[in-house]
Amino acid sequence: MLHYLTPIRRLLSNRHCILQCRRVKSENTAKSAALDSVLSSFRSICGEDAISLGQAVREQHGKDESVHRCCPPDVVVFPRCVEEVSALAKVCNNHHLPIIPFGTGTGLEGGVSAVKGGVCFSLRNMDQVLDLHQEDFDVTVEPGVTRKALNAYLRDTGLWFPVDPGADASLCGMAATSASGTNAVRYGTMRENVVNLEVVLADGTIIHTAGKGRHPRKTAAGYNLTNLFVGSEGTLGIITKTTLRLYGIPEAMVSAVCSFPSVQAAVDSTVQILQAGVPIARIEFLDDVMIDACNRFSSLSYPVTPTLFLEFHGSKQSLEEQVNITEYITQSNAGSNFQWARDSETRNKLWKARHDAWYAALALRPGCKAYATDVCVPLSRLPQIIVETKADLIENRLTGPIAGHVGDGNFHCLMVMDPSDPEELHRVHLFTERLARRALAMNGTCTGEHGVGLGKRALLCEEMGPMAVQVMHTLKNTLDPKNLMNPGKILQPRQL
């Protein structure tokens, strides 16, 4: 009996294969037709030269500066105005295509990876500075404007925008990731410096989070939609304009470098300086490994010990008072005499060395890659977590120079590792998990300024708790019911 069924089964199997091939061919034909239709719509909106299907361009837009692998989008579009962004979003919404906003690609948590394919909206062509209000100390910019470009534009106005994450990131991208940086201890993060946003939602709707054209210094009107989108990492909408607070350029600036015999002494000085009420502009910590790397990379000659980089802003009279108090505190913690940088050229060289810490760390092990961790804790717990982290690195034989904006409790380990060594990669992974949970155990956060992206989604749930994350899911589903906006970032898929 089985002998007679075998040919029939073979026939049925062949027929099934033929039908399956026809179905796949039909599906591919349908997909091809749908893609042609979408591309035709894109071309009608922004022109042939504003669309790219090239592999190199797609790969360039599928990766940031993190260790996360490249996930290129299916197509990259380059809109030139908010109307084009809105029209393109409507096409994507109608065809259920994921949308990934892209600024300058300087993120560190895989936030631009097209994990589900789709369309990358590269916003570099929207690069105008708009509506500068000098008397009101604010300005509106498009997403292609970077922080350096804005400050160059403001050079002759007596104003500047101080939020400085190191990289020359786009300002709308900085808003999307709630970036901060070296000046945050005095001037705050993006969250404190964004007044209004223009946002294109997943269905193409354009909204203004504080009302169109409005830029008051404060408001108590309704829900705080502005801060809902600040830090949303492109998962709720595309930021196409941001209105930012500006500040007067200080009358005088002085920078200094001070070395310490131990991590504890350096971090204790940081806490005591802040407790004394010194309005310090920047206070950055570099451990001995990091300062050695910076010395080599930037041709400096600082002692290879835990070190603070400091900067003071204000009038000449107020600077003298700030410096005297700070010198007294650092000396009481066995700090060395300050090495001063008073002229702009020397100060710029000093802070360039700090901003080049990433490349300096990489140079410690040529051919290796770097992964930057990022946690933040209450100031009272800062000495403990840095000392424990340093011990953890040494115990586990890891190269992880520490640098951080310790003035607000935020620091980074720049993990330099051999990507071809699975055992080392595993040790790095375990270390970063321990570091994040160490911060959470001290009532801190798993990410002070890098964002969640792909790498810290599980940690977000641990930090916020399931009910808060459920509220985030609800907000996401309301604003983006088809899950088209940068899918796979911040929130993990819901367990049904």
Coordinates of C-alpha atoms in Angstrom, one line a residue:
M1 CA 0.0 0.0 0.0
L2 CA 2.8 2.4 0.9
H3 CA 4.5 1.5 -2.3
Y4 CA 1.5 2.8 -4.3
L5 CA 1.2 6.0 -2.2
T6 CA 4.7 7.1 -2.6
P7 CA 4.4 8.4 -6.3
I8 CA 1.1 10.2 -5.3
R9 CA 2.9 11.9 -2.4
R10 CA 5.7 12.9 -4.7
L11 CA 3.2 14.3 -7.2
L12 CA 1.4 16.2 -4.4
S13 CA 4.8 17.4 -3.1
N14 CA 5.8 18.6 -6.6
R15 CA 2.4 20.3 -7.1
H16 CA 2.8 22.0 -3.7
C17 CA 6.3 23.3 -4.7
I18 CA 5.0 24.6 -8.0
L19 CA 2.1 26.4 -6.2
Q20 CA 4.5 27.7 -3.6
C21 CA 6.9 29.0 -6.2
R22 CA 3.9 30.7 -8.1
R23 CA 2.8 32.2 -4.8
V24 CA 6.3 33.5 -4.0
K25 CA 6.6 34.8 -7.5
S26 CA 3.2 36.5 -7.2
E27 CA 4.1 38.0 -3.9
N28 CA 7.4 39.3 -5.2
T29 CA 5.6 40.7 -8.2
A30 CA 3.1 42.4 -5.9
K31 CA 6.0 43.7 -3.7
S32 CA 7.8 45.0 -6.8
A33 CA 4.7 46.7 -8.0
A34 CA 4.1 48.2 -4.6
L35 CA 7.7 49.4 -4.4
D36 CA 7.5 51.0 -7.9
S37 CA 4.3 52.7 -6.8
V38 CA 5.9 54.0 -3.6
L39 CA 9.0 55.2 -5.4
S40 CA 6.9 56.9 -8.0
S41 CA 5.1 58.8 -5.2
F42 CA 8.4 59.7 -3.5
R43 CA 9.7 61.1 -6.8
S44 CA 6.6 63.2 -7.4
I45 CA 7.0 64.7 -3.9
C46 CA 10.7 65.5 -3.7
G47 CA 12.2 64.7 -7.1
E48 CA 14.5 62.0 -8.4
D49 CA 17.7 63.4 -6.9
A50 CA 16.2 63.3 -3.4
I51 CA 15.8 59.5 -3.4
S52 CA 18.6 56.9 -3.1
L53 CA 18.5 53.1 -3.5
G54 CA 22.3 52.8 -3.6
Q55 CA 23.8 50.3 -1.2
A56 CA 26.5 52.6 0.0
V57 CA 24.1 55.3 0.9
R58 CA 21.7 52.9 2.5
E59 CA 24.5 51.4 4.7
Q60 CA 25.7 54.9 5.6
H61 CA 22.2 55.6 7.0
G62 CA 21.8 52.2 8.7
K63 CA 24.4 52.6 11.4
D64 CA 25.5 55.2 14.0
E65 CA 28.7 55.2 16.0
S66 CA 27.6 52.4 18.3
V67 CA 28.7 48.8 18.1
H68 CA 25.3 47.7 16.9
R69 CA 25.5 46.1 13.4
C70 CA 24.4 48.0 10.3
C71 CA 20.7 47.5 9.4
P72 CA 20.3 49.5 6.2
P73 CA 16.9 50.9 5.2
D74 CA 15.3 49.9 1.8
V75 CA 15.5 53.5 0.6
V76 CA 16.8 56.9 1.7
V77 CA 14.9 60.1 1.0
F78 CA 16.2 63.6 1.4
P79 CA 13.3 66.0 2.0
R80 CA 13.9 69.8 1.8
C81 CA 10.9 71.1 3.9
V82 CA 8.3 70.0 6.4
E83 CA 5.7 69.8 3.7
E84 CA 7.8 67.2 1.9
V85 CA 8.3 65.3 5.1
S86 CA 4.6 65.3 5.8
A87 CA 3.8 64.1 2.2
L88 CA 6.4 61.3 2.4
A89 CA 5.1 60.2 5.8
K90 CA 1.6 59.9 4.4
V91 CA 2.9 57.6 1.6
C92 CA 4.7 55.5 4.1
N93 CA 1.7 55.3 6.4
N94 CA -0.6 54.2 3.4
H95 CA 1.9 51.4 2.5
H96 CA 2.8 50.4 6.1
L97 CA 6.4 51.3 5.6
P98 CA 8.7 51.9 8.7
I99 CA 10.1 55.5 9.0
I100 CA 13.6 56.1 10.5
P101 CA 14.6 59.8 11.0
F102 CA 18.3 60.4 10.5
G103 CA 20.4 63.5 11.5
T104 CA 24.1 63.1 11.5
G105 CA 24.5 59.5 12.7
T106 CA 26.5 60.3 15.8
G107 CA 24.3 58.3 18.2
L108 CA 25.7 55.6 20.4
E109 CA 22.8 53.2 21.0
G110 CA 21.8 52.0 17.5
G111 CA 19.0 54.5 17.2
V112 CA 19.1 54.7 13.4
S113 CA 19.3 51.0 12.5
A114 CA 16.5 50.0 10.2
V115 CA 15.8 46.8 12.0
K116 CA 12.6 46.3 10.0
G117 CA 13.7 47.9 6.8
G118 CA 11.7 50.8 5.5
V119 CA 12.4 54.4 4.6
C120 CA 15.2 56.5 6.1
F121 CA 14.3 60.2 6.2
S122 CA 17.7 62.0 6.0
L123 CA 17.1 65.5 7.1
R124 CA 20.5 67.1 6.2
N125 CA 19.0 69.3 3.4
M126 CA 16.7 71.1 5.9
D127 CA 19.5 73.3 7.3
Q128 CA 18.2 76.7 7.9
V129 CA 18.4 78.8 11.0
L130 CA 15.0 80.5 11.4
D131 CA 13.4 83.1 13.6
L132 CA 16.3 84.3 15.7
H133 CA 14.9 86.5 18.6
Q134 CA 18.0 88.1 20.2
E135 CA 16.0 90.0 22.8
D136 CA 14.1 86.9 23.8
F137 CA 17.2 84.7 23.8
D138 CA 15.8 82.0 21.5
V139 CA 16.1 80.6 18.0
T140 CA 14.3 78.1 15.8
V141 CA 16.3 75.8 13.6
E142 CA 15.7 73.0 11.1
P143 CA 17.0 69.5 11.6
G144 CA 20.0 69.8 9.4
V145 CA 21.5 72.5 11.6
T146 CA 24.3 71.3 13.9
R147 CA 25.3 72.8 17.2
K148 CA 28.6 74.1 15.7
A149 CA 26.8 75.6 12.7
L150 CA 24.3 77.4 15.0
N151 CA 27.1 78.9 17.2
A152 CA 29.0 80.0 14.1
Y153 CA 25.7 81.7 12.9
L154 CA 25.4 83.4 16.4
R155 CA 29.0 84.5 16.6
D156 CA 28.3 88.3 16.2
T157 CA 25.2 88.4 18.3
G158 CA 26.7 87.9 21.8
L159 CA 24.6 84.8 22.2
W160 CA 25.5 81.0 22.1
F161 CA 23.9 77.6 22.6
P162 CA 25.9 75.8 25.2
V163 CA 24.6 72.2 25.1
D164 CA 27.7 70.3 23.9
P165 CA 27.7 66.5 23.6
G166 CA 31.1 66.5 22.0
A167 CA 30.1 65.4 18.5
D168 CA 28.8 68.0 16.1
A169 CA 25.4 66.5 16.2
S170 CA 22.2 68.0 14.6
L171 CA 20.2 70.0 17.1
C172 CA 16.9 68.3 16.3
G173 CA 18.7 64.9 16.7
M174 CA 20.0 66.2 20.1
A175 CA 16.4 67.0 21.0
A176 CA 15.3 63.5 19.9
T177 CA 17.9 61.8 22.1
S178 CA 17.7 64.3 25.0
A179 CA 21.5 64.9 24.6
S180 CA 23.6 66.9 27.1
G181 CA 27.4 67.0 27.5
T182 CA 30.1 68.9 29.3
N183 CA 28.1 72.1 30.0
A184 CA 25.1 70.4 31.4
V185 CA 26.1 71.0 35.1
R186 CA 25.4 74.8 34.5
Y187 CA 23.2 75.1 31.5
G188 CA 21.2 71.9 31.7
T189 CA 20.4 69.2 29.0
M190 CA 18.3 69.5 25.9
R191 CA 15.2 68.7 28.0
E192 CA 15.7 72.1 29.8
N193 CA 16.6 74.0 26.7
V194 CA 13.9 73.1 24.1
V195 CA 11.0 75.6 24.1
N196 CA 8.9 74.3 21.2
L197 CA 9.0 71.6 18.5
E198 CA 7.5 71.1 15.1
V199 CA 6.8 67.4 14.7
V200 CA 5.5 65.3 11.8
L201 CA 3.5 62.3 13.1
A202 CA 3.4 58.8 11.5
D203 CA 0.4 59.7 9.4
G204 CA 1.9 62.9 8.1
T205 CA 0.0 65.2 10.6
I206 CA 2.1 68.3 11.5
I207 CA 1.9 69.5 15.1
H208 CA 3.6 72.2 17.2
T209 CA 4.1 71.0 20.8
A210 CA 3.8 74.4 22.4
G211 CA 1.6 76.1 19.7
K212 CA 2.7 77.3 16.3
G213 CA 5.2 80.1 16.5
R214 CA 5.0 80.4 20.3
H215 CA 8.2 80.7 22.3
P216 CA 7.5 81.9 25.9
R217 CA 10.1 81.3 28.6
K218 CA 7.6 79.2 30.5
T219 CA 4.0 77.8 30.2
A220 CA 1.4 76.0 32.3
A221 CA -0.9 75.3 29.3
G222 CA -1.9 71.7 29.0
Y223 CA 0.2 68.5 28.8
N224 CA 3.9 69.0 28.3
L225 CA 4.0 67.7 24.7
T226 CA 7.4 69.2 24.1
N227 CA 9.2 67.0 26.7
L228 CA 7.2 64.0 25.5
F229 CA 9.0 64.2 22.2
V230 CA 12.4 65.2 23.7
G231 CA 14.1 61.9 24.2
S232 CA 11.6 59.9 22.1
E233 CA 14.4 58.9 19.7
G234 CA 12.2 59.1 16.6
T235 CA 9.7 56.6 17.9
L236 CA 6.8 59.1 18.1
G237 CA 7.4 61.5 15.2
I238 CA 9.9 63.3 13.1
I239 CA 11.2 66.6 14.6
T240 CA 11.4 69.1 11.8
K241 CA 12.0 72.3 13.8
T242 CA 13.1 73.0 17.3
T243 CA 13.1 76.3 19.2
L244 CA 16.0 76.6 21.6
R245 CA 17.0 78.8 24.6
L246 CA 20.1 80.9 24.0
Y247 CA 22.5 82.4 26.5
G248 CA 24.7 85.4 26.7
I249 CA 28.3 84.7 26.0
P250 CA 30.2 85.0 29.3
E251 CA 32.4 88.0 29.8
A252 CA 35.3 85.8 30.8
M253 CA 36.1 82.0 30.7
V254 CA 38.9 80.2 32.4
S255 CA 39.7 76.5 32.3
A256 CA 42.0 74.5 34.5
V257 CA 43.3 71.0 35.0
C258 CA 43.9 69.4 38.4
S259 CA 45.4 66.0 39.2
F260 CA 44.6 63.8 42.2
P261 CA 46.2 60.8 43.9
S262 CA 43.0 58.7 43.7
V263 CA 39.6 58.4 42.1
Q264 CA 38.0 59.0 45.5
A265 CA 39.8 62.3 46.0
A266 CA 38.9 63.6 42.6
V267 CA 35.2 62.7 42.8
D268 CA 35.0 63.9 46.4
S269 CA 36.3 67.3 45.2
T270 CA 33.6 67.4 42.5
V271 CA 30.8 66.8 45.1
Q272 CA 32.2 69.4 47.5
I273 CA 32.6 72.1 44.8
L274 CA 28.9 71.7 43.9
Q275 CA 27.9 71.6 47.6
A276 CA 29.7 74.9 48.0
G277 CA 27.5 76.5 45.4
V278 CA 30.2 77.3 42.9
P279 CA 28.4 77.9 39.6
I280 CA 31.0 76.0 37.7
A281 CA 30.3 75.6 33.9
R282 CA 32.1 72.3 33.3
I283 CA 33.7 69.7 35.6
E284 CA 34.9 66.6 33.8
F285 CA 36.6 63.5 35.3
L286 CA 39.2 61.4 33.5
D287 CA 40.7 58.4 35.2
D288 CA 44.4 57.5 34.9
V289 CA 43.9 55.3 31.8
M290 CA 41.9 58.0 30.1
I291 CA 44.3 60.8 30.8
D292 CA 47.2 58.6 29.5
A293 CA 45.3 58.0 26.3
C294 CA 44.5 61.7 25.9
N295 CA 48.2 62.6 26.5
R296 CA 49.3 60.3 23.8
F297 CA 46.5 61.1 21.3
S298 CA 46.5 64.9 21.8
S299 CA 50.2 65.5 22.5
L300 CA 49.6 66.6 26.1
S301 CA 51.8 66.0 29.2
Y302 CA 49.4 65.9 32.2
P303 CA 50.3 63.5 35.1
V304 CA 48.9 60.1 34.6
T305 CA 46.6 60.1 37.6
P306 CA 42.8 60.7 38.1
T307 CA 42.2 64.2 36.7
L308 CA 39.5 66.9 36.7
F309 CA 39.1 69.3 33.8
L310 CA 37.2 72.4 35.0
E311 CA 35.8 75.6 33.4
F312 CA 34.5 78.8 35.0
H313 CA 32.2 81.3 33.3
G314 CA 31.2 84.8 34.5
S315 CA 32.6 88.3 35.1
K316 CA 36.3 88.7 36.0
Q317 CA 35.4 89.4 39.6
S318 CA 33.1 86.4 40.0
L319 CA 35.6 84.1 38.3
E320 CA 38.2 85.0 41.0
E321 CA 35.8 84.0 43.7
Q322 CA 34.9 80.7 42.0
V323 CA 38.5 79.8 41.4
N324 CA 39.6 80.6 45.0
I325 CA 36.9 78.4 46.5
T326 CA 37.6 75.6 44.0
E327 CA 41.4 75.7 44.6
Y328 CA 40.8 75.5 48.3
I329 CA 38.6 72.4 48.0
T330 CA 40.8 70.6 45.6
Q331 CA 43.9 71.2 47.7
S332 CA 42.1 69.9 50.8
N333 CA 41.6 66.7 48.8
A334 CA 45.3 66.5 47.9
G335 CA 44.8 67.9 44.4
S336 CA 47.8 69.3 42.6
N337 CA 48.1 73.0 41.7
F338 CA 45.9 74.1 38.8
Q339 CA 47.3 74.2 35.3
W340 CA 45.5 77.2 33.8
A341 CA 44.2 77.8 30.3
R342 CA 43.1 81.4 30.1
D343 CA 43.4 82.3 26.4
S344 CA 40.8 80.8 23.9
E345 CA 43.4 78.8 21.9
T346 CA 44.7 76.9 25.0
R347 CA 41.2 76.4 26.3
N348 CA 40.0 75.0 23.0
K349 CA 43.0 72.7 22.8
L350 CA 42.2 71.4 26.3
W351 CA 38.5 70.7 25.6
K352 CA 39.3 69.3 22.2
A353 CA 41.4 66.7 24.0
R354 CA 38.4 65.9 26.2
H355 CA 36.1 65.6 23.2
D356 CA 38.6 63.4 21.4
A357 CA 38.6 60.9 24.3
W358 CA 36.7 58.4 22.1
Y359 CA 39.4 58.4 19.5
A360 CA 42.1 58.5 22.2
A361 CA 40.6 55.4 23.8
L362 CA 40.5 53.6 20.4
A363 CA 44.2 54.4 19.8
L364 CA 45.1 52.4 22.9
R365 CA 44.3 49.2 21.0
P366 CA 44.7 49.8 17.2
G367 CA 42.3 47.7 15.2
C368 CA 39.8 47.3 18.0
K369 CA 36.3 48.8 18.4
A370 CA 34.9 50.9 21.2
Y371 CA 31.6 50.8 23.0
A372 CA 30.6 53.7 25.3
T373 CA 28.6 52.9 28.3
D374 CA 26.6 55.7 30.0
V375 CA 25.0 55.8 33.5
C376 CA 24.1 58.5 35.9
V377 CA 23.6 58.4 39.7
P378 CA 22.7 60.9 42.4
L379 CA 25.8 63.0 43.3
S380 CA 26.0 61.5 46.8
R381 CA 26.6 58.0 45.2
L382 CA 29.1 59.1 42.6
P383 CA 32.3 58.4 44.5
Q384 CA 31.2 54.9 45.4
I385 CA 30.1 53.9 41.8
I386 CA 33.2 55.1 40.1
V387 CA 35.5 53.4 42.7
E388 CA 33.5 50.2 42.3
T389 CA 33.5 50.4 38.5
K390 CA 37.2 50.9 38.4
A391 CA 37.8 47.9 40.6
D392 CA 35.4 45.8 38.3
L393 CA 37.4 46.8 35.2
I394 CA 40.7 45.8 36.7
E395 CA 39.4 42.5 38.1
N396 CA 37.9 41.5 34.8
R397 CA 41.0 42.5 32.7
L398 CA 39.0 45.0 30.6
T399 CA 40.2 48.2 28.8
G400 CA 37.7 50.8 29.8
P401 CA 38.9 54.3 30.3
I402 CA 36.5 56.3 32.4
A403 CA 35.5 59.9 31.4
G404 CA 32.4 61.7 32.6
H405 CA 30.4 64.8 33.2
V406 CA 30.7 64.2 36.9
G407 CA 29.2 67.5 37.8
D408 CA 25.7 66.0 37.2
G409 CA 26.5 62.4 38.2
N410 CA 27.0 61.2 34.7
F411 CA 30.0 59.2 33.5
H412 CA 31.1 56.8 30.7
C413 CA 33.3 53.8 30.3
L414 CA 34.8 53.7 26.8
M415 CA 35.1 49.9 26.4
V416 CA 37.9 49.1 23.9
M417 CA 37.6 45.5 22.7
D418 CA 38.6 43.0 20.0
P419 CA 35.4 42.2 18.1
S420 CA 36.9 38.9 16.9
D421 CA 37.4 37.7 20.5
P422 CA 34.1 36.1 21.7
E423 CA 35.4 35.6 25.2
E424 CA 36.3 39.3 25.6
L425 CA 33.0 40.4 24.1
H426 CA 31.2 38.3 26.6
R427 CA 33.2 39.8 29.5
V428 CA 32.4 43.3 28.2
H429 CA 28.7 42.5 27.9
L430 CA 28.6 41.2 31.5
F431 CA 30.5 44.2 32.7
T432 CA 28.1 46.7 31.1
E433 CA 25.1 44.8 32.6
R434 CA 26.7 45.0 36.0
L435 CA 27.5 48.7 35.6
A436 CA 23.9 49.6 34.6
R437 CA 22.4 47.6 37.4
R438 CA 24.9 49.1 39.9
A439 CA 23.6 52.5 38.9
L440 CA 20.0 51.3 39.2
A441 CA 20.7 49.9 42.7
M442 CA 21.9 53.4 43.6
N443 CA 18.7 55.0 42.5
G444 CA 20.3 56.2 39.3
T445 CA 19.6 55.6 35.6
C446 CA 20.9 53.2 33.0
T447 CA 21.4 56.0 30.5
G448 CA 22.3 59.6 31.4
E449 CA 22.4 61.0 27.8
H450 CA 23.0 58.3 25.2
G451 CA 19.3 57.2 25.1
V452 CA 17.9 53.7 25.0
G453 CA 17.9 52.8 21.4
L454 CA 18.4 49.0 20.9
G455 CA 20.8 48.3 23.7
K456 CA 19.0 49.3 26.8
R457 CA 15.4 48.3 26.3
A458 CA 15.4 45.6 29.0
L459 CA 17.1 47.9 31.4
L460 CA 14.5 50.6 30.8
C461 CA 11.8 48.2 32.0
E462 CA 13.9 47.5 35.1
E463 CA 14.4 51.2 35.7
M464 CA 10.8 52.5 35.1
G465 CA 8.8 49.5 36.2
P466 CA 6.1 47.6 34.2
M467 CA 3.3 50.0 34.7
A468 CA 5.3 53.0 33.5
V469 CA 6.4 51.1 30.5
Q470 CA 2.8 50.1 29.8
V471 CA 1.9 53.8 29.8
M472 CA 4.7 54.4 27.2
H473 CA 3.3 51.6 25.1
T474 CA -0.1 53.2 25.3
L475 CA 1.3 56.6 24.2
K476 CA 3.2 54.9 21.3
N477 CA 0.1 53.0 20.1
T478 CA -2.0 56.2 20.2
L479 CA 0.5 58.3 18.2
D480 CA 1.8 55.5 16.0
P481 CA -0.9 52.7 15.8
K482 CA 0.8 51.0 12.9
N483 CA 4.2 51.0 14.7
L484 CA 5.9 52.7 11.8
M485 CA 8.1 55.3 13.6
N486 CA 11.6 53.9 14.2
P487 CA 10.2 50.5 15.2
G488 CA 12.2 48.3 17.6
K489 CA 13.7 51.1 19.6
I490 CA 13.2 52.1 23.3
L491 CA 10.3 49.7 23.8
Q492 CA 10.5 45.9 23.6
P493 CA 7.7 44.1 21.8
R494 CA 4.7 43.6 24.2
Q495 CA 4.3 40.1 25.5
L496 CA 0.8 38.9 24.6

